[in-house]
PDB file of C-alpha atoms in Angstrom:
ATOM      1  CA  MET R  13      25.459  20.737   4.979  1.00 96.00           C
ATOM      2  CA  LYS R  14      23.239  17.633   6.221  1.00 96.00           C
ATOM      3  CA  ILE R  15      24.793  14.345   6.368  1.00 97.00           C
ATOM      4  CA  ILE R  16      22.590  10.839   8.110  1.00 97.00           C
ATOM      5  CA  GLU R  17      24.602   9.300  11.109  1.00 94.00           C
ATOM      6  CA  PHE R  18      24.541   7.107  13.853  1.00 93.00           C
ATOM      7  CA  LYS R  19      26.862   6.784  17.211  1.00 91.00           C
ATOM      8  CA  THR R  20      25.725   3.831  18.781  1.00 91.00           C
ATOM      9  CA  PRO R  21      24.055   0.535  17.057  1.00 91.00           C
ATOM     10  CA  GLY R  22      20.600   0.604  17.629  1.00 94.00           C
ATOM     11  CA  ASN R  23      17.708   0.203  15.808  1.00 96.00           C
ATOM     12  CA  TYR R  24      16.222   2.476  12.917  1.00 97.00           C
ATOM     13  CA  ASP R  25      15.903   5.525  14.784  1.00 96.00           C
ATOM     14  CA  VAL R  26      19.287   6.232  15.717  1.00 96.00           C
ATOM     15  CA  LEU R  27      20.208   7.295  12.523  1.00 96.00           C
ATOM     16  CA  LYS R  28      20.064  11.261  12.476  1.00 95.00           C
ATOM     17  CA  ILE R  29      20.002  14.105  10.313  1.00 96.00           C
ATOM     18  CA  VAL R  30      23.098  16.313  11.322  1.00 96.00           C
ATOM     19  CA  GLU R  31      24.679  19.571  10.144  1.00 96.00           C
ATOM     20  CA  LYS R  32      28.535  19.469   9.349  1.00 96.00           C
ATOM     21  CA  PRO R  33      30.870  21.468   7.406  1.00 97.00           C
ATOM     22  CA  ILE R  34      31.823  20.610   4.211  1.00 97.00           C
ATOM     23  CA  PRO R  35      34.539  18.827   3.629  1.00 96.00           C
ATOM     24  CA  ILE R  36      37.713  20.576   2.978  1.00 96.00           C
ATOM     25  CA  LEU R  37      39.847  19.284  -0.029  1.00 97.00           C
ATOM     26  CA  VAL R  38      43.092  17.714  -0.315  1.00 95.00           C
ATOM     27  CA  ASP R  39      45.657  16.517  -2.732  1.00 94.00           C
ATOM     28  CA  ASP R  40      43.233  16.195  -6.347  1.00 95.00           C
ATOM     29  CA  GLN R  41      40.047  15.349  -4.445  1.00 97.00           C
ATOM     30  CA  ILE R  42      36.933  16.040  -6.138  1.00 98.00           C
ATOM     31  CA  LEU R  43      33.956  17.260  -4.587  1.00 98.00           C
ATOM     32  CA  VAL R  44      30.785  15.772  -5.166  1.00 98.00           C
ATOM     33  CA  LYS R  45      26.889  17.037  -4.461  1.00 98.00           C
ATOM     34  CA  VAL R  46      24.811  14.009  -3.522  1.00 98.00           C
ATOM     35  CA  LYS R  47      21.249  13.672  -5.502  1.00 98.00           C
ATOM     36  CA  ILE R  48      20.698  10.131  -4.787  1.00 98.00           C
ATOM     37  CA  ALA R  49      21.778   7.343  -3.422  1.00 98.00           C
ATOM     38  CA  ALA R  50      20.997   3.688  -2.059  1.00 98.00           C
ATOM     39  CA  VAL R  51      19.736   1.981   1.043  1.00 98.00           C
ATOM     40  CA  ASN R  52      21.176  -1.231   1.138  1.00 96.00           C
ATOM     41  CA  ALA R  53      21.134  -4.610   3.410  1.00 94.00           C
ATOM     42  CA  VAL R  54      24.611  -4.280   4.985  1.00 93.00           C
ATOM     43  CA  ASP R  55      23.651  -0.903   5.899  1.00 95.00           C
ATOM     44  CA  ASN R  56      21.452  -2.327   8.272  1.00 94.00           C
ATOM     45  CA  THR R  57      23.980  -4.888   9.600  1.00 92.00           C
ATOM     46  CA  VAL R  58      26.459  -2.076  10.045  1.00 93.00           C
ATOM     47  CA  ARG R  59      23.336   0.008  11.643  1.00 94.00           C
ATOM     48  CA  SER R  60      22.270  -2.675  13.947  1.00 92.00           C
ATOM     49  CA  GLY R  61      26.097  -3.556  15.659  1.00 90.00           C
ATOM     50  CA  LYS R  62      25.705  -7.142  13.796  1.00 87.00           C
ATOM     51  CA  LEU R  63      29.226  -6.652  11.745  1.00 84.00           C
ATOM     52  CA  ALA R  64      32.456  -8.576  12.214  1.00 76.00           C
ATOM     53  CA  GLY R  65      34.691  -6.356  13.560  1.00 75.00           C
ATOM     54  CA  LYS R  66      32.075  -4.082  14.590  1.00 69.00           C
ATOM     55  CA  ARG R  67      31.989  -0.115  13.638  1.00 69.00           C
ATOM     56  CA  SER R  68      30.261   2.154  16.557  1.00 65.00           C
ATOM     57  CA  PHE R  69      29.824   5.237  14.564  1.00 76.00           C
ATOM     58  CA  GLY R  70      29.708   6.745  10.830  1.00 88.00           C
ATOM     59  CA  ILE R  71      28.039   7.872   7.503  1.00 95.00           C
ATOM     60  CA  LEU R  72      26.551   4.823   5.716  1.00 97.00           C
ATOM     61  CA  GLY R  73      25.556   4.081   2.119  1.00 97.00           C
ATOM     62  CA  ASN R  74      27.725   2.178  -0.322  1.00 96.00           C
ATOM     63  CA  GLU R  75      26.607   3.850  -3.780  1.00 97.00           C
ATOM     64  CA  GLY R  76      25.009   7.259  -4.973  1.00 98.00           C
ATOM     65  CA  VAL R  77      25.185   9.622  -7.905  1.00 98.00           C
ATOM     66  CA  GLY R  78      25.908  13.724  -7.761  1.00 98.00           C
ATOM     67  CA  VAL R  79      26.749  16.435  -9.144  1.00 98.00           C
ATOM     68  CA  VAL R  80      30.827  17.706  -9.181  1.00 98.00           C
ATOM     69  CA  ALA R  81      30.407  20.737  -7.296  1.00 98.00           C
ATOM     70  CA  LYS R  82      34.526  21.365  -7.149  1.00 98.00           C
ATOM     71  CA  GLY R  83      36.428  19.324 -10.130  1.00 96.00           C
ATOM     72  CA  ASN R  84      39.095  19.343 -12.354  1.00 96.00           C
ATOM     73  CA  THR R  85      38.782  18.997 -16.670  1.00 96.00           C
ATOM     74  CA  GLU R  86      38.507  15.425 -16.376  1.00 96.00           C
ATOM     75  CA  PHE R  87      35.109  16.411 -14.389  1.00 98.00           C
ATOM     76  CA  PRO R  88      34.326  20.050 -14.679  1.00 98.00           C
ATOM     77  CA  GLU R  89      31.931  21.590 -12.181  1.00 98.00           C
ATOM     78  CA  GLY R  90      28.543  20.105 -13.102  1.00 98.00           C
ATOM     79  CA  THR R  91      29.143  17.190 -14.410  1.00 98.00           C
ATOM     80  CA  ARG R  92      26.698  14.391 -13.626  1.00 98.00           C
ATOM     81  CA  VAL R  93      28.720  11.441 -11.838  1.00 98.00           C
ATOM     82  CA  MET R  94      28.108   7.806 -10.559  1.00 98.00           C
ATOM     83  CA  ILE R  95      29.809   7.395  -7.049  1.00 97.00           C
ATOM     84  CA  SER R  96      31.614   4.191  -7.212  1.00 95.00           C
ATOM     85  CA  CYS R  97      31.117   1.805  -4.392  1.00 95.00           C
ATOM     86  CA  PHE R  98      34.607   0.932  -4.393  1.00 95.00           C
ATOM     87  CA  THR R  99      37.132   3.583  -2.744  1.00 94.00           C
ATOM     88  CA  THR R 100      40.799   4.041  -3.864  1.00 92.00           C
ATOM     89  CA  ASP R 101      42.022   1.242  -1.491  1.00 90.00           C
ATOM     90  CA  GLY R 102      38.893  -1.069  -2.277  1.00 90.00           C
ATOM     91  CA  GLN R 103      36.634  -0.876   0.540  1.00 92.00           C
ATOM     92  CA  ILE R 104      33.370  -0.782   0.459  1.00 94.00           C
ATOM     93  CA  ARG R 105      31.512   2.634   1.345  1.00 95.00           C
ATOM     94  CA  GLY R 106      29.412   2.668   4.466  1.00 94.00           C
ATOM     95  CA  ILE R 107      31.011  -0.398   5.725  1.00 92.00           C
ATOM     96  CA  TYR R 108      34.724   0.029   7.595  1.00 90.00           C
ATOM     97  CA  VAL R 109      34.839   3.831   6.481  1.00 92.00           C
ATOM     98  CA  ASP R 110      32.425   6.529   5.934  1.00 94.00           C
ATOM     99  CA  GLY R 111      29.829   6.399   2.636  1.00 96.00           C
ATOM    100  CA  VAL R 112      27.464   8.766   0.869  1.00 98.00           C
ATOM    101  CA  TRP R 113      24.934   9.615   2.757  1.00 98.00           C
ATOM    102  CA  ALA R 114      25.931  12.932   2.813  1.00 98.00           C
ATOM    103  CA  GLU R 115      24.775  16.414   1.067  1.00 98.00           C
ATOM    104  CA  TYR R 116      28.662  16.476  -0.280  1.00 98.00           C
ATOM    105  CA  ILE R 117      31.490  14.111  -0.247  1.00 98.00           C
ATOM    106  CA  ALA R 118      35.266  14.272  -1.473  1.00 98.00           C
ATOM    107  CA  VAL R 119      36.104  11.779  -3.661  1.00 97.00           C
ATOM    108  CA  ASN R 120      39.357  10.628  -6.002  1.00 96.00           C
ATOM    109  CA  PRO R 121      38.813  11.134  -9.700  1.00 96.00           C
ATOM    110  CA  SER R 122      39.516   7.401  -9.728  1.00 94.00           C
ATOM    111  CA  GLU R 123      36.119   6.892  -7.639  1.00 95.00           C
ATOM    112  CA  LEU R 124      33.432   8.706 -10.190  1.00 97.00           C
ATOM    113  CA  ILE R 125      32.353   7.410 -13.605  1.00 96.00           C
ATOM    114  CA  ILE R 126      30.638   9.785 -15.515  1.00 97.00           C
ATOM    115  CA  ILE R 127      27.002   9.017 -16.220  1.00 97.00           C
ATOM    116  CA  LYS R 128      25.441   9.824 -19.868  1.00 96.00           C
ATOM    117  CA  ASP R 129      22.522  11.825 -20.282  1.00 95.00           C
ATOM    118  CA  HIS R 130      19.939   8.901 -21.238  1.00 97.00           C
ATOM    119  CA  ILE R 131      20.746   7.588 -17.735  1.00 98.00           C
ATOM    120  CA  SER R 132      18.711   8.639 -14.803  1.00 98.00           C
ATOM    121  CA  ASP R 133      19.937   9.786 -11.672  1.00 98.00           C
ATOM    122  CA  GLU R 134      18.031   7.099  -9.859  1.00 98.00           C
ATOM    123  CA  GLU R 135      19.040   4.307 -12.325  1.00 98.00           C
ATOM    124  CA  ALA R 136      22.465   5.356 -11.778  1.00 98.00           C
ATOM    125  CA  ALA R 137      22.374   5.009  -8.225  1.00 98.00           C
ATOM    126  CA  ALA R 138      21.145   1.920  -8.189  1.00 98.00           C
ATOM    127  CA  PHE R 139      23.671   0.229 -10.538  1.00 98.00           C
ATOM    128  CA  PRO R 140      27.193  -0.521  -8.966  1.00 97.00           C
ATOM    129  CA  VAL R 141      26.828  -2.495  -5.747  1.00 97.00           C
ATOM    130  CA  SER R 142      23.607  -4.995  -7.547  1.00 97.00           C
ATOM    131  CA  PHE R 143      25.773  -5.479 -10.934  1.00 98.00           C
ATOM    132  CA  PHE R 144      28.921  -5.436  -9.504  1.00 97.00           C
ATOM    133  CA  SER R 145      27.497  -7.492  -7.250  1.00 97.00           C
ATOM    134  CA  ALA R 146      26.124  -9.805  -9.534  1.00 98.00           C
ATOM    135  CA  LYS R 147      28.894  -9.857 -12.139  1.00 98.00           C
ATOM    136  CA  ALA R 148      31.331 -10.902  -9.311  1.00 96.00           C
ATOM    137  CA  CYS R 149      29.303 -13.992  -8.169  1.00 97.00           C
ATOM    138  CA  LEU R 150      29.011 -15.019 -11.884  1.00 98.00           C
ATOM    139  CA  ASN R 151      32.431 -15.249 -11.723  1.00 96.00           C
ATOM    140  CA  LYS R 152      33.561 -17.107  -8.872  1.00 97.00           C
ATOM    141  CA  ALA R 153      31.008 -19.130 -10.261  1.00 98.00           C
ATOM    142  CA  GLU R 154      32.665 -19.957 -13.460  1.00 98.00           C
ATOM    143  CA  PHE R 155      29.858 -18.739 -15.388  1.00 98.00           C
ATOM    144  CA  LYS R 156      29.825 -19.209 -19.033  1.00 98.00           C
ATOM    145  CA  SER R 157      27.547 -18.912 -22.172  1.00 98.00           C
ATOM    146  CA  GLY R 158      25.459 -22.215 -21.937  1.00 98.00           C
ATOM    147  CA  LYS R 159      25.116 -22.808 -18.212  1.00 98.00           C
ATOM    148  CA  SER R 160      21.975 -23.033 -16.820  1.00 98.00           C
ATOM    149  CA  VAL R 161      21.869 -20.073 -13.864  1.00 98.00           C
ATOM    150  CA  LEU R 162      19.591 -19.993 -10.469  1.00 98.00           C
ATOM    151  CA  SER R 163      19.289 -16.702  -8.974  1.00 98.00           C
ATOM    152  CA  LEU R 164      17.414 -16.246  -5.580  1.00 98.00           C
ATOM    153  CA  ALA R 165      14.979 -13.272  -5.003  1.00 97.00           C
ATOM    154  CA  ILE R 166      13.972 -11.824  -8.064  1.00 98.00           C
ATOM    155  CA  GLY R 167      12.468  -8.309  -6.270  1.00 97.00           C
ATOM    156  CA  GLY R 168      16.169  -7.953  -5.107  1.00 96.00           C
ATOM    157  CA  GLY R 169      18.779  -5.665  -6.435  1.00 96.00           C
ATOM    158  CA  VAL R 170      21.397  -8.664  -6.452  1.00 97.00           C
ATOM    159  CA  GLY R 171      18.995 -11.705  -7.564  1.00 98.00           C
ATOM    160  CA  ASN R 172      17.434  -8.910 -10.035  1.00 98.00           C
ATOM    161  CA  ALA R 173      21.004  -7.977 -11.561  1.00 98.00           C
ATOM    162  CA  THR R 174      22.120 -11.638 -11.659  1.00 98.00           C
ATOM    163  CA  VAL R 175      18.787 -12.564 -13.900  1.00 98.00           C
ATOM    164  CA  GLN R 176      19.722 -10.037 -16.353  1.00 98.00           C
ATOM    165  CA  LEU R 177      23.481 -10.683 -16.612  1.00 98.00           C
ATOM    166  CA  ALA R 178      23.169 -13.907 -16.958  1.00 98.00           C
ATOM    167  CA  GLU R 179      20.508 -13.886 -19.774  1.00 98.00           C
ATOM    168  CA  ILE R 180      22.927 -11.149 -21.593  1.00 98.00           C
ATOM    169  CA  LEU R 181      25.797 -13.263 -21.424  1.00 98.00           C
ATOM    170  CA  GLY R 182      23.990 -16.233 -22.842  1.00 98.00           C
ATOM    171  CA  ALA R 183      23.138 -19.008 -20.170  1.00 98.00           C
ATOM    172  CA  SER R 184      21.075 -21.569 -21.631  1.00 98.00           C
ATOM    173  CA  GLN R 185      18.218 -21.195 -18.835  1.00 98.00           C
ATOM    174  CA  VAL R 186      17.543 -18.660 -16.206  1.00 98.00           C
ATOM    175  CA  ILE R 187      15.497 -20.017 -12.963  1.00 98.00           C
ATOM    176  CA  SER R 188      14.477 -17.090 -10.015  1.00 98.00           C
ATOM    177  CA  THR R 189      11.980 -17.191  -7.005  1.00 98.00           C
ATOM    178  CA  ALA R 190      10.202 -14.833  -4.995  1.00 98.00           C
ATOM    179  CA  GLY R 191       8.184 -14.753  -1.878  1.00 96.00           C
ATOM    180  CA  SER R 192       4.735 -14.141  -2.472  1.00 97.00           C
ATOM    181  CA  SER R 193       2.578 -14.396  -5.765  1.00 97.00           C
ATOM    182  CA  GLU R 194       1.852 -10.771  -6.076  1.00 97.00           C
ATOM    183  CA  LYS R 195       5.810 -10.868  -6.888  1.00 97.00           C
ATOM    184  CA  VAL R 196       5.787 -13.387  -9.435  1.00 98.00           C
ATOM    185  CA  GLN R 197       2.951 -11.606 -11.243  1.00 98.00           C
ATOM    186  CA  LYS R 198       5.393  -8.270 -10.850  1.00 97.00           C
ATOM    187  CA  ALA R 199       8.214 -10.079 -12.512  1.00 98.00           C
ATOM    188  CA  TYR R 200       6.545 -11.380 -15.065  1.00 98.00           C
ATOM    189  CA  SER R 201       4.467  -8.114 -16.224  1.00 97.00           C
ATOM    190  CA  LEU R 202       8.287  -6.426 -16.337  1.00 97.00           C
ATOM    191  CA  GLY R 203       9.400  -9.678 -18.776  1.00 96.00           C
ATOM    192  CA  PHE R 204      11.298 -12.022 -16.401  1.00 97.00           C
ATOM    193  CA  LYS R 205      10.158 -15.863 -17.405  1.00 96.00           C
ATOM    194  CA  ASN R 206      10.776 -18.585 -15.056  1.00 98.00           C
ATOM    195  CA  VAL R 207       9.991 -17.547 -11.290  1.00 98.00           C
ATOM    196  CA  ILE R 208       9.458 -19.654  -8.744  1.00 98.00           C
ATOM    197  CA  ASP R 209       6.310 -18.627  -6.244  1.00 98.00           C
ATOM    198  CA  LEU R 210       8.078 -19.822  -2.868  1.00 98.00           C
ATOM    199  CA  SER R 211       4.426 -19.451  -1.622  1.00 97.00           C
ATOM    200  CA  LYS R 212       3.267 -22.466  -3.802  1.00 98.00           C
ATOM    201  CA  GLU R 213       6.379 -24.849  -4.175  1.00 98.00           C
ATOM    202  CA  SER R 214       9.559 -25.170  -2.810  1.00 97.00           C
ATOM    203  CA  ILE R 215      12.989 -24.661  -4.897  1.00 98.00           C
ATOM    204  CA  THR R 216      13.556 -28.299  -5.749  1.00 96.00           C
ATOM    205  CA  GLU R 217      10.240 -28.678  -6.697  1.00 98.00           C
ATOM    206  CA  GLY R 218      10.077 -25.722  -8.811  1.00 98.00           C
ATOM    207  CA  VAL R 219      13.828 -26.321 -10.274  1.00 98.00           C
ATOM    208  CA  ASN R 220      12.847 -29.577 -10.986  1.00 98.00           C
ATOM    209  CA  ARG R 221       9.736 -28.884 -12.824  1.00 98.00           C
ATOM    210  CA  LEU R 222      11.458 -26.186 -15.213  1.00 98.00           C
ATOM    211  CA  THR R 223      14.300 -28.281 -15.925  1.00 98.00           C
ATOM    212  CA  ASP R 224      13.054 -31.972 -16.030  1.00 98.00           C
ATOM    213  CA  GLY R 225      14.466 -32.612 -13.487  1.00 97.00           C
ATOM    214  CA  LYS R 226      18.178 -32.055 -14.592  1.00 97.00           C
ATOM    215  CA  GLY R 227      18.827 -29.515 -11.875  1.00 98.00           C
ATOM    216  CA  VAL R 228      20.759 -26.156 -12.634  1.00 98.00           C
ATOM    217  CA  ASP R 229      24.321 -25.261 -12.949  1.00 98.00           C
ATOM    218  CA  ILE R 230      24.760 -22.434 -11.068  1.00 98.00           C
ATOM    219  CA  VAL R 231      22.569 -20.955  -8.339  1.00 98.00           C
ATOM    220  CA  ILE R 232      23.893 -17.288  -6.916  1.00 98.00           C
ATOM    221  CA  ASP R 233      22.173 -16.768  -3.177  1.00 98.00           C
ATOM    222  CA  SER R 234      22.159 -12.929  -2.131  1.00 96.00           C
ATOM    223  CA  VAL R 235      19.402 -13.944   0.248  1.00 95.00           C
ATOM    224  CA  GLY R 236      20.824 -16.850   2.648  1.00 94.00           C
ATOM    225  CA  GLY R 237      18.679 -18.665   5.439  1.00 93.00           C
ATOM    226  CA  HIS R 238      17.038 -22.039   4.562  1.00 93.00           C
ATOM    227  CA  LEU R 239      16.848 -20.893   1.279  1.00 95.00           C
ATOM    228  CA  THR R 240      20.348 -21.933   1.133  1.00 96.00           C
ATOM    229  CA  GLY R 241      20.133 -25.344   2.094  1.00 94.00           C
ATOM    230  CA  ASP R 242      16.738 -25.795   0.035  1.00 94.00           C
ATOM    231  CA  ALA R 243      18.961 -24.370  -3.357  1.00 97.00           C
ATOM    232  CA  ILE R 244      21.732 -26.696  -2.970  1.00 97.00           C
ATOM    233  CA  SER R 245      19.352 -29.410  -3.635  1.00 96.00           C
ATOM    234  CA  ALA R 246      17.974 -28.130  -6.351  1.00 97.00           C
ATOM    235  CA  LEU R 247      22.214 -27.758  -8.233  1.00 98.00           C
ATOM    236  CA  SER R 248      22.726 -30.523 -10.854  1.00 98.00           C
ATOM    237  CA  ARG R 249      25.885 -32.654 -10.947  1.00 97.00           C
ATOM    238  CA  ASN R 250      29.178 -30.438 -10.567  1.00 98.00           C
ATOM    239  CA  GLY R 251      26.851 -27.885  -9.388  1.00 98.00           C
ATOM    240  CA  ILE R 252      28.299 -24.220  -7.735  1.00 98.00           C
ATOM    241  CA  LEU R 253      26.343 -22.263  -5.279  1.00 98.00           C
ATOM    242  CA  VAL R 254      27.721 -19.027  -4.727  1.00 98.00           C
ATOM    243  CA  THR R 255      26.779 -16.788  -1.603  1.00 97.00           C
ATOM    244  CA  ILE R 256      26.926 -13.266  -1.192  1.00 96.00           C
ATOM    245  CA  GLY R 257      24.236 -12.361   1.714  1.00 91.00           C
ATOM    246  CA  TYR R 258      22.263 -13.411   4.218  1.00 89.00           C
ATOM    247  CA  SER R 259      19.031 -11.034   4.797  1.00 85.00           C
ATOM    248  CA  ALA R 260      17.344 -13.893   5.397  1.00 83.00           C
ATOM    249  CA  GLY R 261      19.469 -15.550   8.589  1.00 87.00           C
ATOM    250  CA  THR R 262      23.127 -16.638   8.772  1.00 89.00           C
ATOM    251  CA  THR R 263      22.699 -20.979   9.208  1.00 93.00           C
ATOM    252  CA  PHE R 264      21.032 -23.106   6.791  1.00 93.00           C
ATOM    253  CA  SER R 265      20.814 -26.750   6.769  1.00 93.00           C
ATOM    254  CA  ALA R 266      21.614 -28.751   3.948  1.00 93.00           C
ATOM    255  CA  ASN R 267      22.086 -32.890   3.129  1.00 92.00           C
ATOM    256  CA  ILE R 268      25.643 -33.815   2.971  1.00 94.00           C
ATOM    257  CA  THR R 269      24.629 -36.314   0.707  1.00 95.00           C
ATOM    258  CA  ASP R 270      23.994 -34.084  -2.146  1.00 93.00           C
ATOM    259  CA  PHE R 271      28.075 -33.006  -2.022  1.00 96.00           C
ATOM    260  CA  VAL R 272      29.695 -36.307  -1.414  1.00 96.00           C
ATOM    261  CA  TRP R 273      27.732 -37.816  -4.717  1.00 95.00           C
ATOM    262  CA  LYS R 274      26.803 -35.115  -6.899  1.00 97.00           C
ATOM    263  CA  GLY R 275      30.222 -33.399  -6.243  1.00 97.00           C
ATOM    264  CA  LEU R 276      28.758 -29.777  -5.612  1.00 98.00           C
ATOM    265  CA  GLN R 277      30.701 -26.634  -4.565  1.00 98.00           C
ATOM    266  CA  MET R 278      29.520 -23.823  -1.812  1.00 98.00           C
ATOM    267  CA  ARG R 279      31.721 -20.626  -2.766  1.00 98.00           C
ATOM    268  CA  GLY R 280      31.606 -17.020  -0.639  1.00 96.00           C
ATOM    269  CA  GLN R 281      31.940 -13.641  -2.529  1.00 95.00           C
ATOM    270  CA  SER R 282      32.340 -10.308  -0.793  1.00 92.00           C
ATOM    271  CA  LEU R 283      33.453  -7.019  -2.622  1.00 92.00           C
ATOM    272  CA  ASN R 284      34.714  -5.333   0.637  1.00 88.00           C
ATOM    273  CA  GLY R 285      38.511  -5.655   0.320  1.00 83.00           C
ATOM    274  CA  TRP R 286      39.064  -8.076  -2.301  1.00 88.00           C
ATOM    275  CA  PHE R 287      39.193  -5.929  -4.952  1.00 90.00           C
ATOM    276  CA  ASP R 288      42.301  -3.794  -6.407  1.00 89.00           C
ATOM    277  CA  LYS R 289      41.802  -1.191  -9.177  1.00 88.00           C
ATOM    278  CA  GLU R 290      42.526  -3.754 -12.365  1.00 91.00           C
ATOM    279  CA  ALA R 291      40.055  -6.114 -11.133  1.00 91.00           C
ATOM    280  CA  GLU R 292      38.063  -3.242 -10.282  1.00 93.00           C
ATOM    281  CA  LYS R 293      38.038  -1.359 -13.820  1.00 92.00           C
ATOM    282  CA  GLU R 294      38.090  -4.838 -15.554  1.00 94.00           C
ATOM    283  CA  VAL R 295      34.400  -5.668 -14.088  1.00 95.00           C
ATOM    284  CA  TRP R 296      33.172  -2.077 -14.826  1.00 95.00           C
ATOM    285  CA  ASN R 297      34.540  -2.006 -18.343  1.00 94.00           C
ATOM    286  CA  GLU R 298      31.784  -5.351 -18.945  1.00 95.00           C
ATOM    287  CA  LEU R 299      29.132  -3.471 -17.159  1.00 97.00           C
ATOM    288  CA  MET R 300      29.117  -0.201 -18.129  1.00 97.00           C
ATOM    289  CA  PRO R 301      28.793  -0.796 -21.739  1.00 97.00           C
ATOM    290  CA  LEU R 302      25.811  -2.433 -21.425  1.00 98.00           C
ATOM    291  CA  PHE R 303      23.963  -0.142 -19.093  1.00 98.00           C
ATOM    292  CA  GLU R 304      24.600   2.959 -21.424  1.00 97.00           C
ATOM    293  CA  GLU R 305      23.348   0.527 -24.426  1.00 97.00           C
ATOM    294  CA  GLY R 306      20.515   0.156 -22.294  1.00 96.00           C
ATOM    295  CA  LYS R 307      20.531  -3.647 -21.891  1.00 97.00           C
ATOM    296  CA  LEU R 308      21.071  -3.853 -18.027  1.00 98.00           C
ATOM    297  CA  LYS R 309      18.070  -1.458 -16.323  1.00 97.00           C
ATOM    298  CA  PRO R 310      18.177  -1.015 -12.352  1.00 97.00           C
ATOM    299  CA  LEU R 311      14.648  -1.629 -10.660  1.00 97.00           C
ATOM    300  CA  ILE R 312      13.767   0.980  -8.451  1.00 98.00           C
ATOM    301  CA  ALA R 313      10.706   0.496  -6.134  1.00 98.00           C
ATOM    302  CA  LYS R 314      10.800   3.780  -3.392  1.00 98.00           C
ATOM    303  CA  VAL R 315      12.452   7.120  -3.373  1.00 98.00           C
ATOM    304  CA  PHE R 316      12.205   8.620   0.034  1.00 98.00           C
ATOM    305  CA  ASP R 317      13.580  12.001   1.181  1.00 98.00           C
ATOM    306  CA  ALA R 318      16.624  11.712   3.233  1.00 97.00           C
ATOM    307  CA  GLU R 319      15.304  13.200   6.322  1.00 96.00           C
ATOM    308  CA  ASN R 320      12.890   9.375   6.262  1.00 98.00           C
ATOM    309  CA  ILE R 321      16.077   7.476   6.070  1.00 98.00           C
ATOM    310  CA  ALA R 322      14.479   5.036   9.236  1.00 98.00           C
ATOM    311  CA  GLU R 323      11.547   3.920   7.507  1.00 98.00           C
ATOM    312  CA  ALA R 324      13.425   3.419   4.386  1.00 98.00           C
ATOM    313  CA  GLN R 325      15.394   1.346   5.720  1.00 97.00           C
ATOM    314  CA  ARG R 326      12.347  -0.322   7.895  1.00 98.00           C
ATOM    315  CA  TYR R 327      10.902  -0.448   4.509  1.00 98.00           C
ATOM    316  CA  LEU R 328      14.004  -2.347   2.670  1.00 97.00           C
ATOM    317  CA  ILE R 329      14.293  -4.661   5.381  1.00 95.00           C
ATOM    318  CA  GLU R 330      10.651  -5.250   6.464  1.00 95.00           C
ATOM    319  CA  GLU R 331       8.788  -5.006   3.689  1.00 95.00           C
ATOM    320  CA  ARG R 332      11.370  -6.546   1.381  1.00 94.00           C
ATOM    321  CA  PRO R 333      10.201  -4.571  -1.877  1.00 97.00           C
ATOM    322  CA  PHE R 334      10.292  -5.412  -5.653  1.00 97.00           C
ATOM    323  CA  GLY R 335      13.531  -3.570  -6.868  1.00 97.00           C
ATOM    324  CA  LYS R 336      16.045  -0.971  -4.995  1.00 98.00           C
ATOM    325  CA  VAL R 337      14.875   1.590  -2.095  1.00 98.00           C
ATOM    326  CA  LEU R 338      16.339   5.224  -2.714  1.00 98.00           C
ATOM    327  CA  ILE R 339      17.029   8.281  -0.582  1.00 98.00           C
ATOM    328  CA  LYS R 340      17.319  11.889  -2.108  1.00 98.00           C
ATOM    329  CA  PHE R 341      19.305  15.003  -0.882  1.00 95.00           C
ATOM    330  CA  TYR R 342      17.453  17.346  -2.871  1.00 80.00           C
TER     331      TYR R 342
END
């Protein structure tokens, strides 16, 4: 089978397609033939050697979709399945354990979710990380119906997922950002509203304009860098910012008086190693019905052949497209 691996950290071109034997199943494992896998920002972090507790080699890829090649009565051969981003011990695939960038993967049955016929492979492959992250962040921010939410980066996976979820769950107002007028127009063409064009105004200016100076209750920050500091100033009294990403940078500046006088809080969120099976199940039980009913819809920017993985990663990191980037193994 074909897999994508890297043996030493480096630039995009350290990713190589190599041939390896199909995994041998142990215990009650199921063999899945991977059709589509997602490319995420954390893959770039691991591959480039910037991960805390560095991993020097391995197979990347947090999430994907495929067809059962060797299964059981619950997952018979030919069943279309979504491969959860979580392993049985709560690890996120492709970070400290091997991921889904391979033609075949051996998994525990509890790591699979059957896909309804009307959901495309591309949508299923793009769903797990973004929407689970978004829900985890909203939970961390103590979101409830009636609160206002600012979700940075409407074109990003987590940013867009947060907007969709917050609206469905009854936010009083949902605001997002985009780095260019082109992305703002793309968002509006897809039916999204209240998108701040950061090429024309700052986050604070946009939020003040849209909220009549009140600010927002919650910020979900999947971007990092200087935007984190800008977003802090857009929070209202007792506001909470939850950060889960740092594609734009790992440091920021903020005015400490915002925290002192407005009683703000900043909280971090990660998926890897923080969710046991019961906690995972609780979130999936909330998300999957919304997904299956078509109320949540991942946005796809581009699908690459697996052989073009280096370009797929470069496209995601440097071009910052609107929607998820995927690779296909068929």
